[in-house]
mmCIF file of C-alpha atoms in Angstrom:
data_model
loop_
_atom_site.group_PDB
_atom_site.id
_atom_site.type_symbol
_atom_site.label_atom_id
_atom_site.label_comp_id
_atom_site.label_asym_id
_atom_site.label_seq_id
_atom_site.Cartn_x
_atom_site.Cartn_y
_atom_site.Cartn_z
ATOM 1 C CA MET A 1365 2.311 -38.761 23.391
ATOM 2 C CA THR A 1366 -0.362 -40.810 21.806
ATOM 3 C CA GLN A 1367 -3.922 -40.596 22.756
ATOM 4 C CA SER A 1368 -4.023 -44.137 24.183
ATOM 5 C CA LYS A 1369 -1.097 -43.372 26.523
ATOM 6 C CA ARG A 1370 -2.860 -40.255 27.760
ATOM 7 C CA ALA A 1371 -6.019 -42.246 28.386
ATOM 8 C CA LEU A 1372 -4.086 -44.889 30.340
ATOM 9 C CA ARG A 1373 -2.313 -42.218 32.387
ATOM 10 C CA ALA A 1374 -5.642 -40.507 33.168
ATOM 11 C CA LEU A 1375 -7.148 -43.853 34.151
ATOM 12 C CA GLY A 1376 -4.151 -44.593 36.402
ATOM 13 C CA GLN A 1377 -4.473 -41.209 38.115
ATOM 14 C CA THR A 1378 -8.189 -41.810 38.650
ATOM 15 C CA PHE A 1379 -7.498 -45.168 40.304
ATOM 16 C CA LYS A 1380 -4.812 -43.541 42.457
ATOM 17 C CA ARG A 1381 -7.275 -40.894 43.663
ATOM 18 C CA LEU A 1382 -9.957 -43.520 44.375
ATOM 19 C CA LYS A 1383 -7.466 -45.590 46.343
ATOM 20 C CA GLN A 1384 -6.572 -42.611 48.523
ATOM 21 C CA ASP A 1385 -10.197 -41.421 48.953
ATOM 22 C CA LYS A 1386 -11.744 -42.770 52.202
ATOM 23 C CA GLN A 1387 -15.186 -41.139 51.892
ATOM 24 C CA GLY A 1388 -18.132 -43.571 51.916
ATOM 25 C CA VAL A 1389 -16.241 -46.493 53.479
ATOM 26 C CA GLY A 1390 -18.799 -46.736 56.299
ATOM 27 C CA ALA A 1391 -21.677 -46.818 53.818
ATOM 28 C CA VAL A 1392 -20.024 -49.593 51.830
ATOM 29 C CA GLU A 1393 -19.362 -51.616 54.978
ATOM 30 C CA PHE A 1394 -22.977 -51.124 56.083
ATOM 31 C CA ALA A 1395 -24.250 -52.182 52.659
ATOM 32 C CA ILE A 1396 -22.232 -55.396 52.941
ATOM 33 C CA ILE A 1397 -23.177 -56.228 56.556
ATOM 34 C CA PHE A 1398 -26.840 -55.133 56.585
ATOM 35 C CA PRO A 1399 -28.277 -58.102 54.616
ATOM 36 C CA LEU A 1400 -26.470 -60.519 56.944
ATOM 37 C CA LEU A 1401 -27.769 -58.758 60.048
ATOM 38 C CA LEU A 1402 -31.291 -58.689 58.634
ATOM 39 C CA ALA A 1403 -31.146 -62.403 57.816
ATOM 40 C CA LEU A 1404 -29.911 -63.193 61.339
ATOM 41 C CA TYR A 1405 -32.683 -61.103 62.903
ATOM 42 C CA ILE A 1406 -35.446 -62.738 60.862
ATOM 43 C CA THR A 1407 -34.029 -66.218 61.483
ATOM 44 C CA ALA A 1408 -33.934 -65.542 65.230
ATOM 45 C CA PHE A 1409 -37.548 -64.331 65.050
ATOM 46 C CA GLU A 1410 -38.644 -67.496 63.224
ATOM 47 C CA LEU A 1411 -36.782 -69.735 65.675
ATOM 48 C CA THR A 1412 -38.496 -67.966 68.571
ATOM 49 C CA ILE A 1413 -41.920 -68.593 67.025
ATOM 50 C CA GLY A 1414 -41.012 -72.248 66.371
ATOM 51 C CA PHE A 1415 -39.881 -72.782 69.973
ATOM 52 C CA SER A 1416 -43.078 -71.147 71.198
ATOM 53 C CA VAL A 1417 -45.192 -73.553 69.131
ATOM 54 C CA TYR A 1418 -43.079 -76.460 70.409
ATOM 55 C CA LYS A 1419 -43.609 -75.405 74.036
ATOM 56 C CA ARG A 1420 -47.344 -75.045 73.458
ATOM 57 C CA ALA A 1421 -47.484 -78.519 71.889
ATOM 58 C CA THR A 1422 -45.808 -79.955 74.982
ATOM 59 C CA ARG A 1423 -48.145 -78.055 77.279
ATOM 60 C CA ALA A 1424 -51.232 -79.095 75.292
ATOM 61 C CA ALA A 1425 -50.282 -82.792 75.214
ATOM 62 C CA GLY A 1426 -49.642 -82.734 78.961
ATOM 63 C CA ALA A 1427 -52.884 -80.922 79.770
ATOM 64 C CA ILE A 1428 -54.929 -83.276 77.584
ATOM 65 C CA ALA A 1429 -53.378 -86.385 79.166
ATOM 66 C CA ASP A 1430 -53.955 -84.906 82.615
ATOM 67 C CA LEU A 1431 -57.603 -84.062 81.915
ATOM 68 C CA ALA A 1432 -58.302 -87.435 80.335
ATOM 69 C CA SER A 1433 -56.799 -89.280 83.321
ATOM 70 C CA GLN A 1434 -59.032 -87.632 85.939
ATOM 71 C CA PRO A 1435 -62.538 -89.088 85.376
ATOM 72 C CA GLN A 1436 -63.406 -92.743 85.963
ATOM 73 C CA THR A 1437 -65.131 -93.021 82.574
ATOM 74 C CA VAL A 1438 -64.805 -91.032 79.373
ATOM 75 C CA ASN A 1439 -66.711 -90.989 76.100
ATOM 76 C CA LYS A 1440 -66.269 -89.521 72.634
ATOM 77 C CA ALA A 1441 -68.121 -86.332 73.567
ATOM 78 C CA TYR A 1442 -65.712 -85.714 76.457
ATOM 79 C CA LEU A 1443 -62.670 -86.540 74.340
ATOM 80 C CA ASN A 1444 -63.912 -84.187 71.583
ATOM 81 C CA THR A 1445 -63.573 -81.296 74.043
ATOM 82 C CA MET A 1446 -59.820 -81.920 74.130
ATOM 83 C CA GLU A 1447 -59.513 -80.239 70.736
ATOM 84 C CA ASP A 1448 -60.842 -77.068 72.373
ATOM 85 C CA VAL A 1449 -58.282 -77.454 75.164
ATOM 86 C CA ALA A 1450 -55.497 -77.645 72.584
ATOM 87 C CA ALA A 1451 -56.903 -74.680 70.646
ATOM 88 C CA GLY A 1452 -57.017 -72.635 73.858
ATOM 89 C CA ILE A 1453 -53.391 -73.411 74.654
ATOM 90 C CA PHE A 1454 -52.238 -72.573 71.123
ATOM 91 C CA VAL A 1455 -53.805 -69.092 71.069
ATOM 92 C CA PRO A 1456 -52.782 -66.896 69.147
ATOM 93 C CA TYR A 1457 -51.427 -69.570 66.781
ATOM 94 C CA ALA A 1458 -53.781 -71.408 64.437
ATOM 95 C CA THR A 1459 -54.445 -75.097 65.048
ATOM 96 C CA THR A 1460 -55.171 -75.948 61.419
ATOM 97 C CA GLY A 1461 -53.847 -79.432 60.735
ATOM 98 C CA LEU A 1462 -53.639 -80.410 64.400
ATOM 99 C CA THR A 1463 -53.954 -84.157 64.968
ATOM 100 C CA LEU A 1464 -54.824 -85.609 68.332
ATOM 101 C CA LYS A 1465 -54.890 -89.202 69.562
ATOM 102 C CA ILE A 1466 -55.783 -90.268 73.093
ATOM 103 C CA SER A 1467 -55.359 -93.847 74.275
ATOM 104 C CA GLY A 1468 -56.024 -95.769 77.449
ATOM 105 C CA ILE A 1469 -53.229 -98.274 78.110
ATOM 106 C CA GLN A 1470 -53.494 -101.111 80.605
ATOM 107 C CA VAL A 1471 -50.258 -102.633 81.884
ATOM 108 C CA ASP A 1472 -50.865 -106.189 83.100
ATOM 109 C CA ALA A 1473 -49.135 -108.104 85.907
ATOM 110 C CA ASN A 1474 -46.399 -109.210 83.456
ATOM 111 C CA LYS A 1475 -45.654 -105.557 82.547
ATOM 112 C CA ILE A 1476 -47.111 -105.932 79.047
ATOM 113 C CA ALA A 1477 -48.867 -102.762 77.878
ATOM 114 C CA LYS A 1478 -52.023 -103.132 75.774
ATOM 115 C CA ILE A 1479 -54.501 -100.656 74.332
ATOM 116 C CA SER A 1480 -57.800 -100.629 76.261
ATOM 117 C CA TRP A 1481 -59.383 -97.928 74.122
ATOM 118 C CA SER A 1482 -58.253 -95.206 71.725
ATOM 119 C CA TRP A 1483 -59.726 -92.129 70.063
ATOM 120 C CA ASP A 1484 -58.592 -89.558 67.497
ATOM 121 C CA GLN A 1485 -59.978 -86.183 66.443
ATOM 122 C CA ASP A 1486 -61.926 -87.833 63.597
ATOM 123 C CA ASP A 1487 -63.882 -89.943 66.151
ATOM 124 C CA LYS A 1488 -62.101 -93.077 64.994
ATOM 125 C CA ARG A 1489 -60.104 -95.745 66.800
ATOM 126 C CA PRO A 1490 -56.449 -95.297 65.739
ATOM 127 C CA TYR A 1491 -55.239 -98.412 67.585
ATOM 128 C CA ALA A 1492 -56.834 -101.841 67.840
ATOM 129 C CA VAL A 1493 -58.073 -102.894 71.256
ATOM 130 C CA ASN A 1494 -55.658 -105.287 73.024
ATOM 131 C CA SER A 1495 -52.808 -104.425 70.665
ATOM 132 C CA ILE A 1496 -49.428 -104.373 72.416
ATOM 133 C CA VAL A 1497 -47.740 -100.969 72.590
ATOM 134 C CA ASN A 1498 -44.295 -99.802 73.604
ATOM 135 C CA ILE A 1499 -44.174 -97.477 76.565
ATOM 136 C CA PRO A 1500 -41.185 -96.049 78.443
ATOM 137 C CA ASP A 1501 -39.606 -98.576 80.818
ATOM 138 C CA ASN A 1502 -40.101 -96.394 83.881
ATOM 139 C CA LEU A 1503 -43.889 -96.537 83.270
ATOM 140 C CA ARG A 1504 -44.040 -100.356 83.098
ATOM 141 C CA GLN A 1505 -45.530 -100.912 86.520
ATOM 142 C CA PRO A 1506 -47.635 -104.041 87.092
ATOM 143 C CA ASN A 1507 -51.397 -103.431 86.877
ATOM 144 C CA ALA A 1508 -50.977 -99.727 86.037
ATOM 145 C CA PHE A 1509 -53.272 -97.743 83.775
ATOM 146 C CA LEU A 1510 -51.925 -94.917 81.627
ATOM 147 C CA VAL A 1511 -53.456 -92.279 79.401
ATOM 148 C CA HIS A 1512 -51.355 -91.486 76.346
ATOM 149 C CA ALA A 1513 -51.966 -88.221 74.473
ATOM 150 C CA GLU A 1514 -50.298 -87.719 71.080
ATOM 151 C CA LEU A 1515 -50.425 -84.314 69.442
ATOM 152 C CA THR A 1516 -48.920 -83.150 66.141
ATOM 153 C CA ILE A 1517 -49.225 -79.787 64.468
ATOM 154 C CA PRO A 1518 -47.673 -78.453 61.256
ATOM 155 C CA HIS A 1519 -45.628 -75.277 61.568
ATOM 156 C CA THR A 1520 -44.906 -73.177 58.492
ATOM 157 C CA LEU A 1521 -41.969 -70.821 58.438
ATOM 158 C CA LEU A 1522 -43.341 -67.295 58.297
ATOM 159 C CA MET A 1523 -41.044 -65.065 56.291
ATOM 160 C CA PHE A 1524 -37.391 -65.370 55.443
ATOM 161 C CA MET A 1525 -36.830 -69.051 54.828
ATOM 162 C CA SER A 1526 -40.070 -69.586 52.921
ATOM 163 C CA SER A 1527 -39.240 -66.766 50.498
ATOM 164 C CA VAL A 1528 -35.710 -68.046 49.836
ATOM 165 C CA SER A 1529 -36.706 -71.501 48.669
ATOM 166 C CA THR A 1530 -40.010 -72.906 47.543
ATOM 167 C CA SER A 1531 -38.828 -76.418 48.380
ATOM 168 C CA ILE A 1532 -39.116 -75.771 52.140
ATOM 169 C CA ARG A 1533 -42.164 -77.545 53.505
ATOM 170 C CA PRO A 1534 -43.912 -77.016 56.814
ATOM 171 C CA ILE A 1535 -42.302 -78.871 59.673
ATOM 172 C CA THR A 1536 -44.400 -81.102 61.897
ATOM 173 C CA ILE A 1537 -44.063 -80.604 65.614
ATOM 174 C CA GLY A 1538 -45.180 -83.624 67.570
ATOM 175 C CA ARG A 1539 -45.370 -84.303 71.286
ATOM 176 C CA ASP A 1540 -46.740 -87.171 73.278
ATOM 177 C CA TYR A 1541 -47.396 -87.431 76.966
ATOM 178 C CA TYR A 1542 -48.187 -90.290 79.345
ATOM 179 C CA PHE A 1543 -50.201 -89.710 82.482
ATOM 180 C CA ALA A 1544 -50.934 -92.325 85.137
ATOM 181 C CA LYS A 1545 -54.478 -92.864 86.324
ATOM 182 C CA ARG A 1546 -55.003 -91.070 89.613
ATOM 183 C CA GLU A 1547 -56.979 -93.854 91.223
ATOM 184 C CA ALA A 1548 -56.484 -97.621 91.143
ATOM 185 C CA ASP A 1549 -59.288 -98.528 88.723
ATOM 186 C CA PRO A 1550 -58.724 -98.231 84.947
ATOM 187 C CA ILE A 1551 -60.506 -95.554 82.939
ATOM 188 C CA THR A 1552 -63.166 -96.884 80.633
ATOM 189 C CA CYS A 1553 -64.458 -95.344 77.444
ATOM 190 C CA GLY A 1554 -68.031 -96.309 76.760
ATOM 191 C CA ASP A 1555 -68.182 -95.548 73.027
ATOM 192 C CA CYS A 1556 -64.553 -95.575 71.862
#
């Protein structure tokens, strides 16, 4: 028998023994499944954080619209405190990059909605006075006054997805909320 035939026979016997050997099957299965389970766990964690930020954005926009609709008159100093309201609702998450716009909207007798005043976190007027705006149809009541709060915040994925690809950018979570004036008279903003 030649040496190459002996080597092939020995190799065949080795494969036969490996095929019959069942030791370590559990470890191999675990090694295959573990990365998938870890990826699922981290993805679920990141989705939970994202939904939490989304819920806080909704809550902050609603609270800001509610607070801005209560007084008869507002000013820039009062509206500046709304950033602190948002920051308080977002604890323990950072509010870096948060943008906030608050507008007073007057709906006339013909159900046309126009901006009465507007303010953003940079103390500017984001919308021109008397510009026509679209509002939900169920809020188009004649002679109504609405406060519209718009809030956006960037949310960066924490771990898994950001390490897989550098092309993933932060997502922007945005919420807006309309709140009707509690009393009949419109809210005025003296310095907006």
